[in-house]
Amino acid sequence: MLYKVVTVSSQKLRVRAEPSINSDVVGHLYKDNIYDCESVNDEWARTTSADTGVIGYVSREYLQLCVPITDDVTITFSRAELKSIVDYINRLLGE
């Protein structure tokens, strides 16, 4: 299953090679950006690093939103979450 994730708690979240805090750091996710995750459990999400494209694991503790994406999905966002997504899209478009 594919998930969408928005990072929150830190400016730069470590992506690790394995789902362990002792595992090597292979990249980073950045605050308020949206990422795909291939799998999620209670503690870790498997995702792709923005800076290197390396697939690795991030702690769920630092993820604000993690929603499964299916053909029939309805996602509800708070005003703050929606503003974060719109701001991100505007940055991508250079506005």
PDB file of C-alpha atoms in Angstrom, residues 21-84:
ATOM      1  CA  ILE A  21      17.920   4.344  15.629  1.00  0.00           C
ATOM      2  CA  ASN A  22      21.293   2.579  15.515  1.00  0.00           C
ATOM      3  CA  SER A  23      21.144   2.130  11.734  1.00  0.00           C
ATOM      4  CA  ASP A  24      23.224   4.251   9.324  1.00  0.00           C
ATOM      5  CA  VAL A  25      21.724   7.545   8.117  1.00  0.00           C
ATOM      6  CA  VAL A  26      21.299   7.374   4.321  1.00  0.00           C
ATOM      7  CA  GLY A  27      19.469  10.675   3.685  1.00  0.00           C
ATOM      8  CA  HIS A  28      16.945  13.182   5.039  1.00  0.00           C
ATOM      9  CA  LEU A  29      13.337  14.334   4.803  1.00  0.00           C
ATOM     10  CA  TYR A  30      12.597  18.016   5.294  1.00  0.00           C
ATOM     11  CA  LYS A  31       9.955  19.823   7.340  1.00  0.00           C
ATOM     12  CA  ASP A  32       6.522  20.391   5.739  1.00  0.00           C
ATOM     13  CA  ASN A  33       7.326  18.463   2.560  1.00  0.00           C
ATOM     14  CA  ILE A  34       5.165  15.642   1.244  1.00  0.00           C
ATOM     15  CA  TYR A  35       6.662  12.200   0.640  1.00  0.00           C
ATOM     16  CA  ASP A  36       5.551   8.748  -0.471  1.00  0.00           C
ATOM     17  CA  CYS A  37       5.868   5.789   1.873  1.00  0.00           C
ATOM     18  CA  GLU A  38       5.765   2.187   0.732  1.00  0.00           C
ATOM     19  CA  SER A  39       5.034   0.711   4.148  1.00  0.00           C
ATOM     20  CA  VAL A  40       4.230   1.873   7.659  1.00  0.00           C
ATOM     21  CA  ASN A  41       4.081   0.259  11.090  1.00  0.00           C
ATOM     22  CA  ASP A  42       3.626   1.692  14.598  1.00  0.00           C
ATOM     23  CA  GLU A  43       7.217   2.944  14.852  1.00  0.00           C
ATOM     24  CA  TRP A  44       8.700   3.294  11.342  1.00  0.00           C
ATOM     25  CA  ALA A  45       7.762   4.335   7.806  1.00  0.00           C
ATOM     26  CA  ARG A  46       9.728   3.179   4.730  1.00  0.00           C
ATOM     27  CA  THR A  47      10.193   6.098   2.352  1.00  0.00           C
ATOM     28  CA  THR A  48      12.454   7.717  -0.235  1.00  0.00           C
ATOM     29  CA  SER A  49      14.933  10.413   0.790  1.00  0.00           C
ATOM     30  CA  ALA A  50      14.450  13.790  -0.881  1.00  0.00           C
ATOM     31  CA  ASP A  51      18.139  14.614  -1.133  1.00  0.00           C
ATOM     32  CA  THR A  52      19.522  11.284  -2.415  1.00  0.00           C
ATOM     33  CA  GLY A  53      16.577   9.245  -3.644  1.00  0.00           C
ATOM     34  CA  VAL A  54      17.722   6.450  -1.304  1.00  0.00           C
ATOM     35  CA  ILE A  55      14.979   4.281   0.152  1.00  0.00           C
ATOM     36  CA  GLY A  56      15.104   4.004   3.930  1.00  0.00           C
ATOM     37  CA  TYR A  57      13.203   4.321   7.186  1.00  0.00           C
ATOM     38  CA  VAL A  58      12.011   7.269   9.274  1.00  0.00           C
ATOM     39  CA  SER A  59      10.584   7.298  12.778  1.00  0.00           C
ATOM     40  CA  ARG A  60       6.772   7.691  12.864  1.00  0.00           C
ATOM     41  CA  GLU A  61       7.263   9.865  15.963  1.00  0.00           C
ATOM     42  CA  TYR A  62       8.157  12.797  13.669  1.00  0.00           C
ATOM     43  CA  LEU A  63       5.419  12.358  11.062  1.00  0.00           C
ATOM     44  CA  GLN A  64       2.363  14.589  11.223  1.00  0.00           C
ATOM     45  CA  LEU A  65       0.192  12.861   8.671  1.00  0.00           C
ATOM     46  CA  CYS A  66       0.353   9.387   7.266  1.00  0.00           C
ATOM     47  CA  VAL A  67      -2.617   8.366   5.127  1.00  0.00           C
ATOM     48  CA  PRO A  68      -3.088   5.311   2.920  1.00  0.00           C
ATOM     49  CA  ILE A  69      -3.673   6.220  -0.725  1.00  0.00           C
ATOM     50  CA  THR A  70      -6.245   4.081  -2.541  1.00  0.00           C
ATOM     51  CA  ASP A  71      -8.634   4.633  -5.433  1.00  0.00           C
ATOM     52  CA  ASP A  72     -11.469   5.507  -3.035  1.00  0.00           C
ATOM     53  CA  VAL A  73      -9.747   7.671  -0.448  1.00  0.00           C
ATOM     54  CA  THR A  74     -11.163  10.708   1.285  1.00  0.00           C
ATOM     55  CA  ILE A  75      -8.671  12.773   3.259  1.00  0.00           C
ATOM     56  CA  THR A  76      -9.664  15.437   5.770  1.00  0.00           C
ATOM     57  CA  PHE A  77      -7.121  18.139   6.607  1.00  0.00           C
ATOM     58  CA  SER A  78      -7.105  20.727   9.351  1.00  0.00           C
ATOM     59  CA  ARG A  79      -6.748  24.341   8.231  1.00  0.00           C
ATOM     60  CA  ALA A  80      -3.076  24.310   9.317  1.00  0.00           C
ATOM     61  CA  GLU A  81      -2.358  21.084   7.403  1.00  0.00           C
ATOM     62  CA  LEU A  82      -4.043  22.424   4.279  1.00  0.00           C
ATOM     63  CA  LYS A  83      -2.071  25.679   4.510  1.00  0.00           C
ATOM     64  CA  SER A  84       1.137  23.651   4.805  1.00  0.00           C
TER      65      SER A  84
END
